[in-house]
């Protein structure tokens, strides 16, 4: 996308907008050509702004660095950790050991591992170094935007104390874990079709519910929101300025759709964050298939893990995951390692 000409970018955006309009059009709605024309004209205006492009990305265009930022690494740690926790509770539920003691032991073990890793990697020294650099070398605008971003994340986390009222949350994402807890195990129930679906969200929520804390279950969603914000910050910082990255992340996480789904216990938002991480890793892996095949293999394996995590939260994510697998196979068809790279991606997804 970055290598497109400006004309190519405009055509790409217009075709994408037209496809989205067609897919989202409801048959019972009267078609309004003026509304479609306004939509396409608005997209044309936004996508053809050469002045805005130069201001945000610089006249020479974006330059990708080869390193993943610390913020992105923390986000990947959270996603992979949640994936491991979901698998653990699925196994524990299958074995019939759903109780407060198992949940408490897992909490203690997790805190111990975190403390060990915290001390081994000298995270305190790194945080102090980063804080001093931020305090002494960043501009007032960057500090203000960073503080605003943290304020929004903290403000959203406060909403976790409120009662959950969304229908899907009450009918599925909270009721299923409670159902499993009452029976002491995870099993398929013929009278509830959702017991046959992937249930990463329910497995994660079951952990805090075993500890009698619905607030902690809601905070899990805030963790995914923070991961998304860090992904956006890290990715945009590699192609543009810090001011633009903070502004972009702040705008995205305060949109109504993101703010709503990140403060509600529901599977859509975790699945979307996993898919976003999958695309980031997929792009990096494909870019390095010629220069560093070993790293490309690992990145595509992680991309597959994130795609599998998205499917685990919501089954509809299988469609973009399959498309990604087809893209990898098509792009790598001419190389000898093409099928291997596709295999690593599919293994990770499985």
Short mmCIF file of C-alpha atoms in Angstrom, two decimals:
data_model
loop_
_atom_site.label_atom_id
_atom_site.label_comp_id
_atom_site.label_asym_id
_atom_site.label_seq_id
_atom_site.Cartn_x
_atom_site.Cartn_y
_atom_site.Cartn_z
CA UNK A 1 0.00 0.00 0.00
CA UNK A 2 2.83 2.40 0.87
CA UNK A 3 4.45 1.76 -2.52
CA UNK A 4 1.32 2.74 -4.43
CA UNK A 5 1.29 5.97 -6.41
CA UNK A 6 -1.05 8.67 -5.13
CA UNK A 7 -3.46 7.84 -7.94
CA UNK A 8 -3.28 4.15 -7.02
CA UNK A 9 -4.02 4.96 -3.37
CA UNK A 10 -7.10 6.99 -4.35
CA UNK A 11 -8.43 4.19 -6.57
CA UNK A 12 -7.74 1.60 -3.84
CA UNK A 13 -9.63 3.63 -1.22
CA UNK A 14 -12.59 4.32 -3.53
CA UNK A 15 -12.94 0.64 -4.47
CA UNK A 16 -12.68 -0.37 -0.81
CA UNK A 17 -15.35 2.18 0.14
CA UNK A 18 -17.64 1.01 -2.66
CA UNK A 19 -17.22 -2.62 -1.59
CA UNK A 20 -17.93 -1.72 2.03
CA UNK A 21 -21.00 0.26 1.04
CA UNK A 22 -22.30 -2.66 -1.03
CA UNK A 23 -21.70 -5.27 1.67
CA UNK A 24 -23.24 -3.09 4.38
CA UNK A 25 -26.29 -2.08 2.35
CA UNK A 26 -29.55 -3.40 3.79
CA UNK A 27 -32.06 -4.72 1.27
CA UNK A 28 -35.04 -3.19 3.07
CA UNK A 29 -33.51 0.31 2.79
CA UNK A 30 -34.44 2.48 -0.19
CA UNK A 31 -31.33 3.06 -2.30
CA UNK A 32 -30.18 6.68 -2.31
CA UNK A 33 -27.72 7.45 -5.10
CA UNK A 34 -26.99 10.91 -3.65
CA UNK A 35 -25.87 9.33 -0.37
CA UNK A 36 -23.53 6.95 -2.23
CA UNK A 37 -22.14 9.81 -4.31
CA UNK A 38 -21.47 11.90 -1.20
CA UNK A 39 -19.72 8.95 0.43
CA UNK A 40 -17.44 8.38 -2.56
CA UNK A 41 -16.74 12.12 -2.95
CA UNK A 42 -15.83 12.32 0.74
CA UNK A 43 -13.48 9.37 0.40
CA UNK A 44 -11.94 10.95 -2.69
CA UNK A 45 -11.37 14.20 -0.82
CA UNK A 46 -9.77 12.45 2.17
CA UNK A 47 -7.59 10.07 0.16
CA UNK A 48 -6.26 12.60 -2.35
CA UNK A 49 -5.00 15.19 0.15
CA UNK A 50 -1.36 15.62 -0.89
CA UNK A 51 -0.81 18.44 1.61
CA UNK A 52 -2.06 16.36 4.53
CA UNK A 53 0.05 13.40 3.34
CA UNK A 54 3.19 15.52 3.32
CA UNK A 55 2.44 17.04 6.74
CA UNK A 56 1.81 13.72 8.46
CA UNK A 57 4.34 11.46 6.76
CA UNK A 58 6.92 13.90 5.43
CA UNK A 59 7.75 14.76 1.84
CA UNK A 60 9.97 11.73 1.41
CA UNK A 61 7.25 9.34 2.56
CA UNK A 62 7.41 6.85 5.43
CA UNK A 63 10.48 4.80 6.26
CA UNK A 64 10.01 1.50 8.07
CA UNK A 65 12.56 0.47 10.66
CA UNK A 66 13.46 -3.16 11.16
CA UNK A 67 12.85 -3.20 14.90
CA UNK A 68 9.60 -3.70 16.76
CA UNK A 69 9.04 -1.11 19.47
CA UNK A 70 8.83 -1.93 23.17
CA UNK A 71 5.14 -0.98 23.23
CA UNK A 72 4.36 -3.49 20.49
CA UNK A 73 6.26 -6.24 22.32
CA UNK A 74 4.21 -5.62 25.48
CA UNK A 75 1.02 -5.92 23.40
CA UNK A 76 2.16 -9.21 21.88
CA UNK A 77 3.00 -10.50 25.38
CA UNK A 78 -0.53 -9.70 26.54
CA UNK A 79 -2.18 -11.38 23.55
CA UNK A 80 -0.06 -14.52 23.73
CA UNK A 81 -0.50 -14.67 27.51
CA UNK A 82 -4.28 -14.45 27.15
CA UNK A 83 -4.12 -17.18 24.52
CA UNK A 84 -2.19 -19.43 26.92
CA UNK A 85 -4.65 -18.68 29.73
CA UNK A 86 -7.61 -19.55 27.49
CA UNK A 87 -6.00 -22.88 26.59
CA UNK A 88 -5.26 -23.60 30.25
CA UNK A 89 -8.86 -23.04 31.36
CA UNK A 90 -10.20 -25.08 28.46
CA UNK A 91 -7.99 -28.00 29.56
CA UNK A 92 -8.84 -27.44 33.24
CA UNK A 93 -12.54 -27.35 32.42
CA UNK A 94 -12.31 -30.49 30.33
CA UNK A 95 -10.58 -32.27 33.22
CA UNK A 96 -13.24 -30.99 35.65
CA UNK A 97 -11.02 -28.90 37.93
CA UNK A 98 -12.90 -25.60 37.79
CA UNK A 99 -12.67 -24.24 41.34
CA UNK A 100 -11.37 -21.26 43.27
CA UNK A 101 -8.24 -23.12 44.33
CA UNK A 102 -7.10 -23.68 40.74
CA UNK A 103 -7.76 -20.03 39.96
CA UNK A 104 -5.85 -18.89 43.05
CA UNK A 105 -2.85 -21.13 42.31
CA UNK A 106 -2.71 -19.83 38.74
CA UNK A 107 -2.78 -16.24 40.03
CA UNK A 108 0.10 -16.89 42.44
CA UNK A 109 2.09 -18.68 39.74
CA UNK A 110 1.51 -15.82 37.30
CA UNK A 111 2.62 -13.19 39.83
CA UNK A 112 5.74 -15.21 40.64
CA UNK A 113 6.67 -15.56 36.97
CA UNK A 114 6.06 -11.87 36.40
CA UNK A 115 8.25 -10.92 39.38
CA UNK A 116 11.02 -13.25 38.20
CA UNK A 117 10.94 -11.85 34.67
CA UNK A 118 10.69 -8.32 36.05
CA UNK A 119 13.87 -8.70 38.07
CA UNK A 120 15.80 -10.74 35.49
CA UNK A 121 15.27 -8.28 32.64
CA UNK A 122 15.93 -5.20 34.82
CA UNK A 123 12.65 -3.63 33.77
CA UNK A 124 12.81 -1.00 36.53
CA UNK A 125 16.09 0.37 35.16
CA UNK A 126 14.69 0.39 31.63
CA UNK A 127 11.54 2.19 32.78
CA UNK A 128 13.60 4.79 34.64
CA UNK A 129 15.75 5.32 31.56
CA UNK A 130 12.71 5.67 29.32
CA UNK A 131 11.04 8.05 31.77
CA UNK A 132 14.12 10.28 31.93
CA UNK A 133 14.35 10.37 28.14
CA UNK A 134 10.66 11.18 27.92
CA UNK A 135 10.95 13.92 30.54
CA UNK A 136 14.05 15.60 29.12
CA UNK A 137 13.87 15.09 25.36
CA UNK A 138 10.20 15.06 24.34
CA UNK A 139 8.29 18.19 23.42
CA UNK A 140 5.38 19.64 25.37
CA UNK A 141 2.93 18.50 22.65
CA UNK A 142 4.15 14.90 22.87
CA UNK A 143 3.91 14.92 26.66
CA UNK A 144 0.40 16.37 26.55
CA UNK A 145 -0.81 13.80 24.02
CA UNK A 146 0.78 10.93 25.96
CA UNK A 147 -0.84 12.07 29.21
CA UNK A 148 -4.17 12.43 27.41
CA UNK A 149 -3.87 8.88 26.07
CA UNK A 150 -3.12 7.46 29.52
CA UNK A 151 -6.00 9.49 30.98
CA UNK A 152 -8.42 7.97 28.47
CA UNK A 153 -7.23 4.43 29.24
CA UNK A 154 -7.59 5.02 32.99
CA UNK A 155 -11.02 6.62 32.51
CA UNK A 156 -12.21 3.63 30.49
CA UNK A 157 -10.90 1.22 33.13
CA UNK A 158 -13.05 2.94 35.77
CA UNK A 159 -16.18 1.87 33.86
CA UNK A 160 -15.38 -1.75 34.74
CA UNK A 161 -17.11 -1.27 38.11
CA UNK A 162 -20.47 -0.78 36.43
CA UNK A 163 -22.85 -3.66 35.85
CA UNK A 164 -22.83 -5.32 32.44
CA UNK A 165 -26.07 -4.65 30.57
CA UNK A 166 -25.40 -5.70 26.96
CA UNK A 167 -27.61 -8.59 25.81
CA UNK A 168 -24.86 -10.79 24.33
CA UNK A 169 -22.80 -10.33 27.49
CA UNK A 170 -25.61 -11.46 29.77
CA UNK A 171 -26.87 -14.25 27.52
CA UNK A 172 -23.53 -15.75 26.48
CA UNK A 173 -20.23 -14.30 27.63
CA UNK A 174 -21.11 -14.23 31.35
CA UNK A 175 -23.76 -16.94 31.49
CA UNK A 176 -21.65 -19.67 29.85
CA UNK A 177 -18.70 -19.34 32.28
CA UNK A 178 -21.13 -19.36 35.21
CA UNK A 179 -22.84 -22.41 33.72
CA UNK A 180 -19.50 -24.23 33.51
CA UNK A 181 -18.53 -23.15 37.03
CA UNK A 182 -21.81 -24.49 38.45
CA UNK A 183 -21.17 -27.87 36.82
CA UNK A 184 -17.46 -27.86 37.61
CA UNK A 185 -16.39 -28.63 34.05
CA UNK A 186 -16.58 -27.51 30.40
CA UNK A 187 -18.81 -29.56 28.13
CA UNK A 188 -21.09 -29.26 25.10
CA UNK A 189 -24.72 -28.69 26.01
CA UNK A 190 -27.31 -29.50 23.27
CA UNK A 191 -29.68 -26.76 24.45
CA UNK A 192 -27.07 -24.01 23.97
CA UNK A 193 -25.46 -23.82 20.53
CA UNK A 194 -22.70 -21.50 21.75
CA UNK A 195 -21.15 -24.33 23.78
CA UNK A 196 -20.06 -25.78 20.42
CA UNK A 197 -18.38 -22.54 19.28
CA UNK A 198 -14.81 -21.32 20.03
CA UNK A 199 -14.87 -19.77 23.50
CA UNK A 200 -11.58 -18.01 24.26
CA UNK A 201 -13.50 -15.05 25.70
CA UNK A 202 -15.56 -17.28 27.97
CA UNK A 203 -12.46 -19.19 29.11
CA UNK A 204 -10.72 -15.91 30.05
CA UNK A 205 -13.81 -14.56 31.82
CA UNK A 206 -14.18 -17.79 33.77
CA UNK A 207 -10.90 -17.12 35.61
CA UNK A 208 -12.00 -13.89 37.39
CA UNK A 209 -15.52 -15.26 37.89
CA UNK A 210 -14.05 -18.19 39.82
CA UNK A 211 -12.47 -15.54 42.06
CA UNK A 212 -15.87 -13.80 42.42
CA UNK A 213 -14.83 -10.66 40.51
CA UNK A 214 -16.87 -9.43 37.55
CA UNK A 215 -14.84 -6.19 37.66
CA UNK A 216 -11.65 -8.11 36.85
CA UNK A 217 -13.45 -9.76 33.93
CA UNK A 218 -14.30 -6.31 32.54
CA UNK A 219 -10.70 -5.16 33.05
CA UNK A 220 -9.58 -7.93 30.69
CA UNK A 221 -11.24 -5.95 27.89
CA UNK A 222 -9.34 -2.83 28.98
CA UNK A 223 -6.17 -4.90 28.60
CA UNK A 224 -7.05 -5.53 24.96
CA UNK A 225 -7.77 -1.82 24.52
CA UNK A 226 -4.34 -0.96 25.92
CA UNK A 227 -2.77 -3.54 23.61
CA UNK A 228 -4.48 -1.94 20.62
CA UNK A 229 -3.30 1.53 21.68
CA UNK A 230 0.29 0.26 22.04
CA UNK A 231 0.12 -1.47 18.65
CA UNK A 232 -1.01 1.77 17.03
CA UNK A 233 1.66 3.81 18.82
CA UNK A 234 4.47 1.44 17.91
CA UNK A 235 3.43 0.93 14.30
CA UNK A 236 2.86 4.60 13.52
CA UNK A 237 6.08 5.64 15.29
CA UNK A 238 8.00 3.49 12.82
CA UNK A 239 6.56 5.32 9.79
CA UNK A 240 5.93 8.82 11.12
CA UNK A 241 6.42 11.23 14.01
CA UNK A 242 5.61 10.71 17.71
CA UNK A 243 3.03 13.50 17.63
CA UNK A 244 1.15 11.80 14.80
CA UNK A 245 1.32 8.39 16.51
CA UNK A 246 -0.10 9.74 19.79
CA UNK A 247 -2.81 11.69 17.94
CA UNK A 248 -3.73 8.67 15.82
CA UNK A 249 -3.96 6.29 18.79
CA UNK A 250 -5.99 8.83 20.79
CA UNK A 251 -8.47 9.33 17.94
CA UNK A 252 -8.91 5.60 17.31
CA UNK A 253 -9.48 4.46 20.90
CA UNK A 254 -11.97 7.27 21.57
CA UNK A 255 -14.21 6.41 18.62
CA UNK A 256 -17.69 5.30 19.78
CA UNK A 257 -17.34 1.73 18.45
CA UNK A 258 -13.99 1.13 20.17
CA UNK A 259 -14.99 2.79 23.44
CA UNK A 260 -18.23 0.79 23.57
CA UNK A 261 -16.83 -2.66 22.82
CA UNK A 262 -13.73 -2.20 24.99
CA UNK A 263 -15.85 -1.49 28.07
CA UNK A 264 -18.22 -4.42 27.48
CA UNK A 265 -17.43 -8.10 28.06
CA UNK A 266 -17.83 -9.30 24.50
CA UNK A 267 -15.79 -11.35 22.05
CA UNK A 268 -15.76 -8.93 19.08
CA UNK A 269 -13.09 -6.58 20.41
CA UNK A 270 -10.50 -9.22 21.46
CA UNK A 271 -10.97 -10.92 18.10
CA UNK A 272 -10.38 -7.62 16.28
CA UNK A 273 -7.19 -6.89 18.27
CA UNK A 274 -5.85 -10.39 17.52
CA UNK A 275 -6.61 -9.88 13.82
CA UNK A 276 -4.84 -6.51 13.84
CA UNK A 277 -1.76 -8.07 15.44
CA UNK A 278 -1.94 -10.89 12.89
CA UNK A 279 -1.83 -8.41 10.01
CA UNK A 280 1.13 -6.52 11.52
CA UNK A 281 3.12 -9.74 11.85
CA UNK A 282 1.99 -10.97 8.43
CA UNK A 283 3.28 -7.81 6.72
CA UNK A 284 6.61 -7.94 8.57
CA UNK A 285 7.02 -11.65 7.79
CA UNK A 286 6.34 -11.26 4.07
CA UNK A 287 8.71 -8.27 3.86
CA UNK A 288 11.55 -10.38 5.24
CA UNK A 289 11.06 -13.64 3.33
CA UNK A 290 14.01 -12.85 1.03
CA UNK A 291 16.36 -10.99 3.37
CA UNK A 292 15.87 -13.07 6.53
CA UNK A 293 13.97 -16.35 5.92
CA UNK A 294 14.46 -17.57 9.50
CA UNK A 295 12.90 -14.42 10.98
CA UNK A 296 10.18 -14.51 8.33
CA UNK A 297 9.29 -18.06 9.39
CA UNK A 298 9.00 -17.05 13.06
CA UNK A 299 6.94 -13.96 12.24
CA UNK A 300 4.50 -15.94 10.12
CA UNK A 301 4.21 -18.55 12.87
CA UNK A 302 3.34 -15.80 15.36
CA UNK A 303 0.96 -14.31 12.80
CA UNK A 304 -0.77 -17.67 12.60
CA UNK A 305 -0.99 -17.81 16.40
CA UNK A 306 -2.69 -14.41 16.45
CA UNK A 307 -5.05 -15.48 13.64
CA UNK A 308 -5.88 -18.60 15.64
CA UNK A 309 -6.46 -16.44 18.70
CA UNK A 310 -8.90 -14.31 16.73
CA UNK A 311 -10.77 -17.43 15.58
CA UNK A 312 -10.80 -18.67 19.16
CA UNK A 313 -12.62 -15.54 20.27
CA UNK A 314 -15.01 -15.42 17.30
CA UNK A 315 -15.47 -17.99 14.55
CA UNK A 316 -16.08 -15.40 11.82
CA UNK A 317 -12.36 -14.51 12.02
CA UNK A 318 -11.70 -17.77 10.15
CA UNK A 319 -12.56 -16.00 6.88
CA UNK A 320 -9.74 -13.38 7.02
CA UNK A 321 -7.37 -16.03 8.39
CA UNK A 322 -8.03 -18.29 5.39
CA UNK A 323 -7.60 -15.33 3.05
CA UNK A 324 -4.25 -14.54 4.68
CA UNK A 325 -3.14 -18.14 4.21
CA UNK A 326 -4.11 -17.96 0.54
CA UNK A 327 -2.21 -14.67 0.16
CA UNK A 328 0.93 -16.18 1.69
CA UNK A 329 0.72 -19.18 -0.60
CA UNK A 330 0.17 -16.99 -3.67
CA UNK A 331 2.95 -14.50 -2.93
CA UNK A 332 5.44 -17.22 -2.04
CA UNK A 333 4.43 -19.56 -4.88
CA UNK A 334 7.55 -18.88 -6.94
CA UNK A 335 9.96 -19.43 -4.06
CA UNK A 336 11.03 -22.78 -2.68
CA UNK A 337 10.09 -21.81 0.84
CA UNK A 338 6.59 -20.66 -0.12
CA UNK A 339 4.79 -23.82 0.98
CA UNK A 340 6.85 -24.00 4.16
CA UNK A 341 5.93 -20.43 5.11
CA UNK A 342 2.26 -21.15 4.43
CA UNK A 343 2.58 -24.28 6.56
CA UNK A 344 4.06 -22.35 9.48
CA UNK A 345 1.19 -19.86 9.30
CA UNK A 346 -1.44 -22.60 9.22
CA UNK A 347 0.24 -24.50 12.06
CA UNK A 348 0.18 -21.35 14.18
CA UNK A 349 -3.50 -20.77 13.34
CA UNK A 350 -4.40 -24.34 14.26
#
